[in-house]
Amino acid sequence: MQYVDGVLQRLALEADYRPAGWRPKEIADFHLLVQCAWAAKVDTDLRNMRLLRLRPHPGGGPETVLAPLGESRQITLTFKTLTSHMAVTFELLTPETESSR
Protein backbone atom coordinates (compact mmCIF):
# COMPACT_ATOMS: atom_id res chain seq x y z
CA MET A 1 0.00 0.00 0.00
CA GLN A 2 1.09 3.50 -0.74
CA TYR A 3 -0.16 6.66 0.95
CA VAL A 4 0.09 9.90 -1.02
CA ASP A 5 -0.66 11.93 2.10
CA GLY A 6 1.43 11.85 5.29
CA VAL A 7 -1.72 12.08 7.42
CA LEU A 8 -3.05 8.86 5.90
CA GLN A 9 0.26 7.10 6.39
CA ARG A 10 0.44 8.09 10.05
CA LEU A 11 -3.21 7.16 10.55
CA ALA A 12 -2.58 3.72 9.04
CA LEU A 13 0.63 3.01 10.95
CA GLU A 14 0.21 4.75 14.32
CA ALA A 15 -2.62 3.28 16.40
CA ASP A 16 -2.98 6.33 18.68
CA TYR A 17 -2.76 9.00 15.96
CA ARG A 18 -5.84 11.24 15.69
CA PRO A 19 -5.58 13.90 12.95
CA ALA A 20 -6.92 17.32 13.87
CA GLY A 21 -10.48 17.80 12.68
CA TRP A 22 -11.15 14.11 12.01
CA ARG A 23 -14.23 12.55 13.58
CA PRO A 24 -14.07 9.10 15.20
CA LYS A 25 -16.34 7.68 12.44
CA GLU A 26 -13.94 8.90 9.73
CA ILE A 27 -10.98 7.29 11.51
CA ALA A 28 -12.88 4.03 12.01
CA ASP A 29 -13.94 3.98 8.34
CA PHE A 30 -10.33 4.54 7.26
CA HIS A 31 -9.02 1.73 9.48
CA LEU A 32 -11.69 -0.62 8.08
CA LEU A 33 -10.70 0.34 4.53
CA VAL A 34 -7.01 -0.33 5.23
CA GLN A 35 -7.76 -3.69 6.86
CA CYS A 36 -9.89 -4.76 3.91
CA ALA A 37 -7.20 -3.62 1.45
CA TRP A 38 -4.58 -5.71 3.27
CA ALA A 39 -6.86 -8.75 3.10
CA ALA A 40 -7.76 -8.33 -0.58
CA LYS A 41 -5.96 -10.45 -3.15
CA VAL A 42 -7.34 -8.58 -6.18
CA ASP A 43 -9.13 -5.26 -6.62
CA THR A 44 -12.53 -6.92 -7.07
CA ASP A 45 -12.25 -8.25 -3.51
CA LEU A 46 -12.51 -4.63 -2.35
CA ARG A 47 -14.91 -3.44 -5.03
CA ASN A 48 -17.41 -6.14 -4.02
CA MET A 49 -17.49 -5.20 -0.32
CA ARG A 50 -20.70 -3.21 -0.03
CA LEU A 51 -19.88 -1.97 3.45
CA LEU A 52 -17.00 0.10 1.98
CA ARG A 53 -19.43 1.98 -0.33
CA LEU A 54 -16.82 2.30 -3.10
CA ARG A 55 -17.96 4.03 -6.27
CA PRO A 56 -16.34 4.90 -9.59
CA HIS A 57 -14.30 8.09 -9.61
CA PRO A 58 -15.81 10.57 -12.07
CA GLY A 59 -12.98 11.54 -14.37
CA GLY A 60 -10.80 8.69 -13.15
CA GLY A 61 -10.00 5.55 -15.06
CA PRO A 62 -11.31 2.05 -14.35
CA GLU A 63 -8.50 1.55 -11.81
CA THR A 64 -9.69 4.45 -9.62
CA VAL A 65 -12.57 4.51 -7.12
CA LEU A 66 -13.78 6.82 -4.37
CA ALA A 67 -14.25 5.66 -0.79
CA PRO A 68 -16.25 7.81 1.62
CA LEU A 69 -15.01 8.28 5.18
CA GLY A 70 -17.85 9.30 7.42
CA GLU A 71 -20.01 11.99 5.85
CA SER A 72 -17.47 14.62 4.85
CA ARG A 73 -14.18 13.04 3.70
CA GLN A 74 -13.31 10.95 0.68
CA ILE A 75 -10.29 8.94 -0.36
CA THR A 76 -9.26 7.98 -3.86
CA LEU A 77 -8.07 4.40 -4.24
CA THR A 78 -5.98 3.59 -7.29
CA PHE A 79 -5.43 -0.11 -7.96
CA LYS A 80 -2.30 -1.47 -9.58
CA THR A 81 -1.82 -5.12 -10.37
CA LEU A 82 1.70 -6.35 -9.86
CA THR A 83 3.01 -9.76 -10.82
CA SER A 84 2.27 -11.45 -7.50
CA HIS A 85 -0.21 -9.15 -5.77
CA MET A 86 -2.38 -6.07 -5.89
CA ALA A 87 -1.16 -2.64 -4.82
CA VAL A 88 -3.38 0.23 -3.71
CA THR A 89 -2.58 3.92 -3.52
CA PHE A 90 -4.60 5.97 -1.01
CA GLU A 91 -5.04 9.70 -1.59
CA LEU A 92 -7.08 11.98 0.64
CA LEU A 93 -9.33 14.32 -1.30
CA THR A 94 -9.64 17.87 -0.11
CA PRO A 95 -12.18 20.40 -1.40
CA GLU A 96 -9.41 21.88 -3.56
CA THR A 97 -8.51 18.55 -5.23
CA GLU A 98 -12.17 17.63 -5.72
CA SER A 99 -12.98 20.88 -7.52
CA SER A 100 -9.99 20.57 -9.84
CA ARG A 101 -11.10 17.14 -11.11
Coordinates of N, CA, C and O in Angstrom, one line a residue:
M1 N 0.8 -1.2 0.0 CA 0.0 0.0 0.0 C 0.9 1.2 0.0 O 1.9 1.2 0.6
Q2 N 0.4 2.2 -0.7 CA 1.1 3.5 -0.7 C 0.1 4.6 -0.3 O -1.0 4.6 -0.7
Y3 N 0.6 5.5 0.5 CA -0.2 6.7 1.0 C 0.4 7.9 0.4 O 1.6 8.3 0.7
V4 N -0.4 8.7 -0.4 CA 0.1 9.9 -1.0 C 0.2 11.0 0.0 O 1.1 11.9 0.0
D5 N -0.6 10.9 1.1 CA -0.7 11.9 2.1 C 0.0 11.4 3.4 O -0.3 10.3 3.8
G6 N 0.8 12.2 4.0 CA 1.4 11.8 5.3 C 0.4 11.6 6.4 O 0.7 10.7 7.3
V7 N -0.7 12.3 6.4 CA -1.7 12.1 7.4 C -2.3 10.7 7.3 O -2.4 10.0 8.3
L8 N -2.5 10.2 6.1 CA -3.0 8.9 5.9 C -2.0 7.8 6.3 O -2.4 6.8 6.9
Q9 N -0.8 8.1 6.0 CA 0.3 7.1 6.4 C 0.4 7.0 7.9 O 0.4 5.9 8.5
R10 N 0.4 8.1 8.6 CA 0.4 8.1 10.1 C -0.8 7.4 10.6 O -0.7 6.6 11.6
L11 N -2.0 7.7 10.1 CA -3.2 7.2 10.5 C -3.2 5.6 10.4 O -3.7 4.9 11.2
A12 N -2.6 5.2 9.3 CA -2.6 3.7 9.0 C -1.6 3.0 9.9 O -1.8 1.9 10.3
L13 N -0.5 3.7 10.3 CA 0.6 3.0 10.9 C 0.7 3.3 12.4 O 1.3 2.5 13.2
E14 N 0.1 4.4 12.9 CA 0.2 4.7 14.3 C -1.2 4.6 15.0 O -2.1 5.4 14.7
A15 N -1.3 3.6 15.8 CA -2.6 3.3 16.4 C -3.2 4.4 17.2 O -4.5 4.6 17.2
D16 N -2.4 5.3 17.8 CA -3.0 6.3 18.7 C -3.1 7.7 18.0 O -3.5 8.7 18.6
Y17 N -2.7 7.7 16.7 CA -2.8 9.0 16.0 C -4.2 9.4 15.6 O -5.0 8.6 15.1
R18 N -4.5 10.6 16.0 CA -5.8 11.2 15.7 C -5.6 12.6 15.0 O -5.3 13.6 15.6
P19 N -5.8 12.6 13.7 CA -5.6 13.9 13.0 C -6.6 15.0 13.4 O -7.7 14.7 13.7
A20 N -6.1 16.2 13.5 CA -6.9 17.3 13.9 C -8.1 17.4 12.9 O -8.0 17.4 11.7
G21 N -9.3 17.6 13.5 CA -10.5 17.8 12.7 C -11.2 16.5 12.2 O -12.2 16.6 11.6
W22 N -10.5 15.4 12.4 CA -11.2 14.1 12.0 C -12.1 13.6 13.1 O -11.8 13.6 14.3
R23 N -13.3 13.1 12.7 CA -14.2 12.6 13.6 C -13.9 11.1 13.8 O -13.3 10.4 12.9
P24 N -14.3 10.5 14.9 CA -14.1 9.1 15.2 C -14.6 8.2 14.1 O -14.0 7.2 13.8
K25 N -15.8 8.5 13.5 CA -16.3 7.7 12.4 C -15.4 7.7 11.2 O -15.3 6.6 10.6
E26 N -14.8 8.8 10.9 CA -13.9 8.9 9.7 C -12.7 8.0 10.0 O -12.2 7.3 9.1
I27 N -12.2 8.1 11.2 CA -11.0 7.3 11.5 C -11.3 5.8 11.5 O -10.6 5.0 10.9
A28 N -12.5 5.4 12.0 CA -12.9 4.0 12.0 C -13.1 3.5 10.6 O -12.7 2.4 10.2
D29 N -13.7 4.4 9.7 CA -13.9 4.0 8.3 C -12.6 3.8 7.6 O -12.4 2.9 6.8
F30 N -11.6 4.7 7.9 CA -10.3 4.5 7.3 C -9.6 3.3 7.7 O -9.1 2.5 6.9
H31 N -9.7 3.0 9.0 CA -9.0 1.7 9.5 C -9.7 0.5 8.9 O -9.0 -0.5 8.5
L32 N -11.0 0.5 8.7 CA -11.7 -0.6 8.1 C -11.2 -0.8 6.6 O -11.0 -1.9 6.2
L33 N -11.1 0.4 5.9 CA -10.7 0.3 4.5 C -9.3 -0.2 4.4 O -9.0 -1.1 3.5
V34 N -8.4 0.2 5.3 CA -7.0 -0.3 5.2 C -7.0 -1.8 5.5 O -6.3 -2.6 4.8
Q35 N -7.7 -2.3 6.5 CA -7.8 -3.7 6.9 C -8.3 -4.5 5.7 O -7.7 -5.6 5.4
C36 N -9.3 -4.0 5.1 CA -9.9 -4.8 3.9 C -8.9 -4.8 2.7 O -8.8 -5.8 2.0
A37 N -8.2 -3.7 2.5 CA -7.2 -3.6 1.5 C -6.1 -4.6 1.7 O -5.6 -5.3 0.8
W38 N -5.6 -4.7 2.9 CA -4.6 -5.7 3.3 C -5.1 -7.1 3.0 O -4.3 -8.0 2.6
A39 N -6.3 -7.4 3.3 CA -6.9 -8.7 3.1 C -7.2 -9.1 1.7 O -7.2 -10.3 1.3
A40 N -7.4 -8.1 0.8 CA -7.8 -8.3 -0.6 C -6.6 -8.9 -1.4 O -5.5 -8.5 -1.3
K41 N -6.9 -9.9 -2.2 CA -6.0 -10.4 -3.2 C -6.0 -9.7 -4.5 O -4.9 -9.6 -5.1
V42 N -7.2 -9.3 -4.9 CA -7.3 -8.6 -6.2 C -8.3 -7.4 -5.9 O -9.0 -7.4 -4.9
D43 N -8.3 -6.5 -6.8 CA -9.1 -5.3 -6.6 C -10.6 -5.6 -6.5 O -11.3 -4.9 -5.8
T44 N -11.1 -6.6 -7.2 CA -12.5 -6.9 -7.1 C -12.9 -7.4 -5.7 O -14.1 -7.3 -5.3
D45 N -12.0 -7.9 -4.9 CA -12.2 -8.2 -3.5 C -12.7 -7.0 -2.8 O -13.7 -7.1 -2.0
L46 N -12.1 -5.9 -3.0 CA -12.5 -4.6 -2.3 C -13.8 -4.1 -3.0 O -14.7 -3.6 -2.3
R47 N -13.8 -4.0 -4.3 CA -14.9 -3.4 -5.0 C -16.2 -4.1 -4.7 O -17.3 -3.5 -4.7
N48 N -16.2 -5.4 -4.3 CA -17.4 -6.1 -4.0 C -17.9 -6.0 -2.6 O -18.9 -6.6 -2.2
M49 N -17.1 -5.4 -1.7 CA -17.5 -5.2 -0.3 C -18.4 -4.0 -0.2 O -18.0 -2.9 -0.2
R50 N -19.7 -4.3 -0.1 CA -20.7 -3.2 0.0 C -20.5 -2.3 1.2 O -20.8 -1.1 1.1
L51 N -20.0 -2.8 2.3 CA -19.9 -2.0 3.5 C -18.9 -0.8 3.2 O -18.9 0.2 3.9
L52 N -18.0 -1.0 2.3 CA -17.0 0.1 2.0 C -17.6 1.2 1.1 O -17.0 2.3 1.1
R53 N -18.7 1.0 0.5 CA -19.4 2.0 -0.3 C -18.5 2.6 -1.4 O -18.6 3.8 -1.7
L54 N -17.7 1.8 -2.0 CA -16.8 2.3 -3.1 C -17.7 2.6 -4.3 O -18.6 1.9 -4.6
R55 N -17.3 3.7 -5.0 CA -18.0 4.0 -6.3 C -17.0 4.5 -7.3 O -15.9 5.0 -6.9
P56 N -17.3 4.4 -8.6 CA -16.3 4.9 -9.6 C -16.0 6.4 -9.4 O -16.8 7.2 -9.0
H57 N -14.8 6.7 -9.7 CA -14.3 8.1 -9.6 C -14.7 8.8 -10.9 O -14.2 8.4 -12.0
P58 N -15.5 9.8 -10.8 CA -15.8 10.6 -12.1 C -14.5 11.2 -12.6 O -13.8 11.9 -11.9
G59 N -14.2 11.0 -13.8 CA -13.0 11.5 -14.4 C -11.8 10.7 -14.2 O -10.7 11.0 -14.7
G60 N -11.9 9.6 -13.4 CA -10.8 8.7 -13.2 C -11.0 7.5 -14.1 O -12.0 7.3 -14.7
G61 N -9.9 6.7 -14.2 CA -10.0 5.5 -15.1 C -10.6 4.4 -14.3 O -11.1 4.5 -13.2
P62 N -10.7 3.2 -15.0 CA -11.3 2.1 -14.3 C -10.5 1.6 -13.1 O -11.1 0.8 -12.3
E63 N -9.3 2.0 -13.0 CA -8.5 1.5 -11.8 C -8.7 2.4 -10.6 O -8.1 2.2 -9.5
T64 N -9.5 3.5 -10.7 CA -9.7 4.4 -9.6 C -11.1 4.5 -9.1 O -12.1 4.5 -9.9
V65 N -11.3 4.4 -7.8 CA -12.6 4.5 -7.1 C -12.5 5.5 -6.0 O -11.4 5.9 -5.5
L66 N -13.7 5.9 -5.5 CA -13.8 6.8 -4.4 C -14.3 6.0 -3.2 O -15.2 5.2 -3.4
A67 N -13.8 6.3 -2.0 CA -14.2 5.7 -0.8 C -14.6 6.8 0.2 O -13.8 7.6 0.5
P68 N -15.9 6.8 0.6 CA -16.3 7.8 1.6 C -15.8 7.4 3.0 O -15.7 6.3 3.4
L69 N -15.4 8.4 3.8 CA -15.0 8.3 5.2 C -16.0 9.1 6.0 O -15.9 10.4 5.9
G70 N -16.9 8.5 6.7 CA -17.9 9.3 7.4 C -18.7 10.0 6.4 O -19.0 9.5 5.3
E71 N -19.1 11.2 6.7 CA -20.0 12.0 5.9 C -19.3 13.1 5.1 O -19.9 13.6 4.1
S72 N -18.1 13.4 5.5 CA -17.5 14.6 4.8 C -16.1 14.4 4.1 O -15.7 15.3 3.4
R73 N -15.5 13.3 4.3 CA -14.2 13.0 3.7 C -14.3 11.9 2.7 O -15.1 11.0 2.8
Q74 N -13.4 12.0 1.7 CA -13.3 10.9 0.7 C -11.8 10.6 0.4 O -11.0 11.5 0.5
I75 N -11.6 9.4 0.0 CA -10.3 8.9 -0.4 C -10.4 8.4 -1.8 O -11.4 7.7 -2.1
T76 N -9.4 8.6 -2.6 CA -9.3 8.0 -3.9 C -8.4 6.7 -3.7 O -7.3 6.8 -3.1
L77 N -8.9 5.6 -4.2 CA -8.1 4.4 -4.2 C -7.7 4.1 -5.7 O -8.6 4.1 -6.6
T78 N -6.4 3.9 -5.9 CA -6.0 3.6 -7.3 C -5.3 2.2 -7.2 O -4.4 2.0 -6.4
F79 N -5.9 1.3 -8.0 CA -5.4 -0.1 -8.0 C -4.4 -0.3 -9.0 O -4.5 0.2 -10.1
K80 N -3.3 -1.1 -8.6 CA -2.3 -1.5 -9.6 C -2.1 -3.0 -9.4 O -1.9 -3.4 -8.3
T81 N -2.1 -3.7 -10.5 CA -1.8 -5.1 -10.4 C -0.4 -5.4 -10.7 O 0.1 -5.0 -11.7
L82 N 0.3 -6.0 -9.7 CA 1.7 -6.3 -9.9 C 1.7 -7.8 -10.2 O 0.7 -8.5 -10.1
T83 N 2.9 -8.4 -10.4 CA 3.0 -9.8 -10.8 C 2.5 -10.7 -9.8 O 1.8 -11.7 -10.1
S84 N 2.7 -10.5 -8.5 CA 2.3 -11.4 -7.5 C 1.2 -10.9 -6.6 O 0.7 -11.7 -5.8
H85 N 0.8 -9.7 -6.7 CA -0.2 -9.2 -5.8 C -0.8 -7.8 -6.3 O -0.3 -7.3 -7.3
M86 N -1.8 -7.3 -5.6 CA -2.4 -6.1 -5.9 C -1.8 -5.0 -5.0 O -1.5 -5.2 -3.9
A87 N -1.6 -3.8 -5.6 CA -1.2 -2.6 -4.8 C -2.3 -1.6 -4.9 O -3.0 -1.5 -5.9
V88 N -2.4 -0.8 -3.8 CA -3.4 0.2 -3.7 C -2.7 1.5 -3.3 O -1.9 1.5 -2.3
T89 N -3.0 2.6 -3.9 CA -2.6 3.9 -3.5 C -3.8 4.6 -2.9 O -4.8 4.7 -3.5
F90 N -3.6 5.2 -1.7 CA -4.6 6.0 -1.0 C -4.3 7.4 -1.1 O -3.1 7.9 -0.8
E91 N -5.2 8.3 -1.5 CA -5.0 9.7 -1.6 C -6.2 10.4 -1.0 O -7.4 10.1 -1.4
L92 N -6.0 11.2 0.0 CA -7.1 12.0 0.6 C -7.5 13.1 -0.3 O -6.7 13.9 -0.7
L93 N -8.8 13.2 -0.5 CA -9.3 14.3 -1.3 C -9.7 15.5 -0.4 O -10.2 15.3 0.7
T94 N -9.3 16.6 -0.8 CA -9.6 17.9 -0.1 C -10.6 18.6 -1.0 O -10.7 18.3 -2.2
P95 N -11.3 19.6 -0.5 CA -12.2 20.4 -1.4 C -11.4 21.0 -2.6 O -12.0 21.0 -3.7
E96 N -10.2 21.3 -2.4 CA -9.4 21.9 -3.6 C -9.1 20.8 -4.6 O -9.3 21.1 -5.8
T97 N -8.8 19.6 -4.2 CA -8.5 18.6 -5.2 C -9.8 18.1 -5.9 O -9.8 17.7 -7.0
E98 N -10.9 18.1 -5.1 CA -12.2 17.6 -5.7 C -12.6 18.6 -6.8 O -13.1 18.2 -7.8
S99 N -12.5 19.9 -6.6 CA -13.0 20.9 -7.5 C -12.1 20.9 -8.8 O -12.6 21.3 -9.8
S100 N -10.9 20.5 -8.7 CA -10.0 20.6 -9.8 C -10.2 19.4 -10.7 O -9.6 19.3 -11.8
R101 N -10.9 18.4 -10.3 CA -11.1 17.1 -11.1 C -12.3 17.2 -11.9 O -13.3 17.8 -11.8

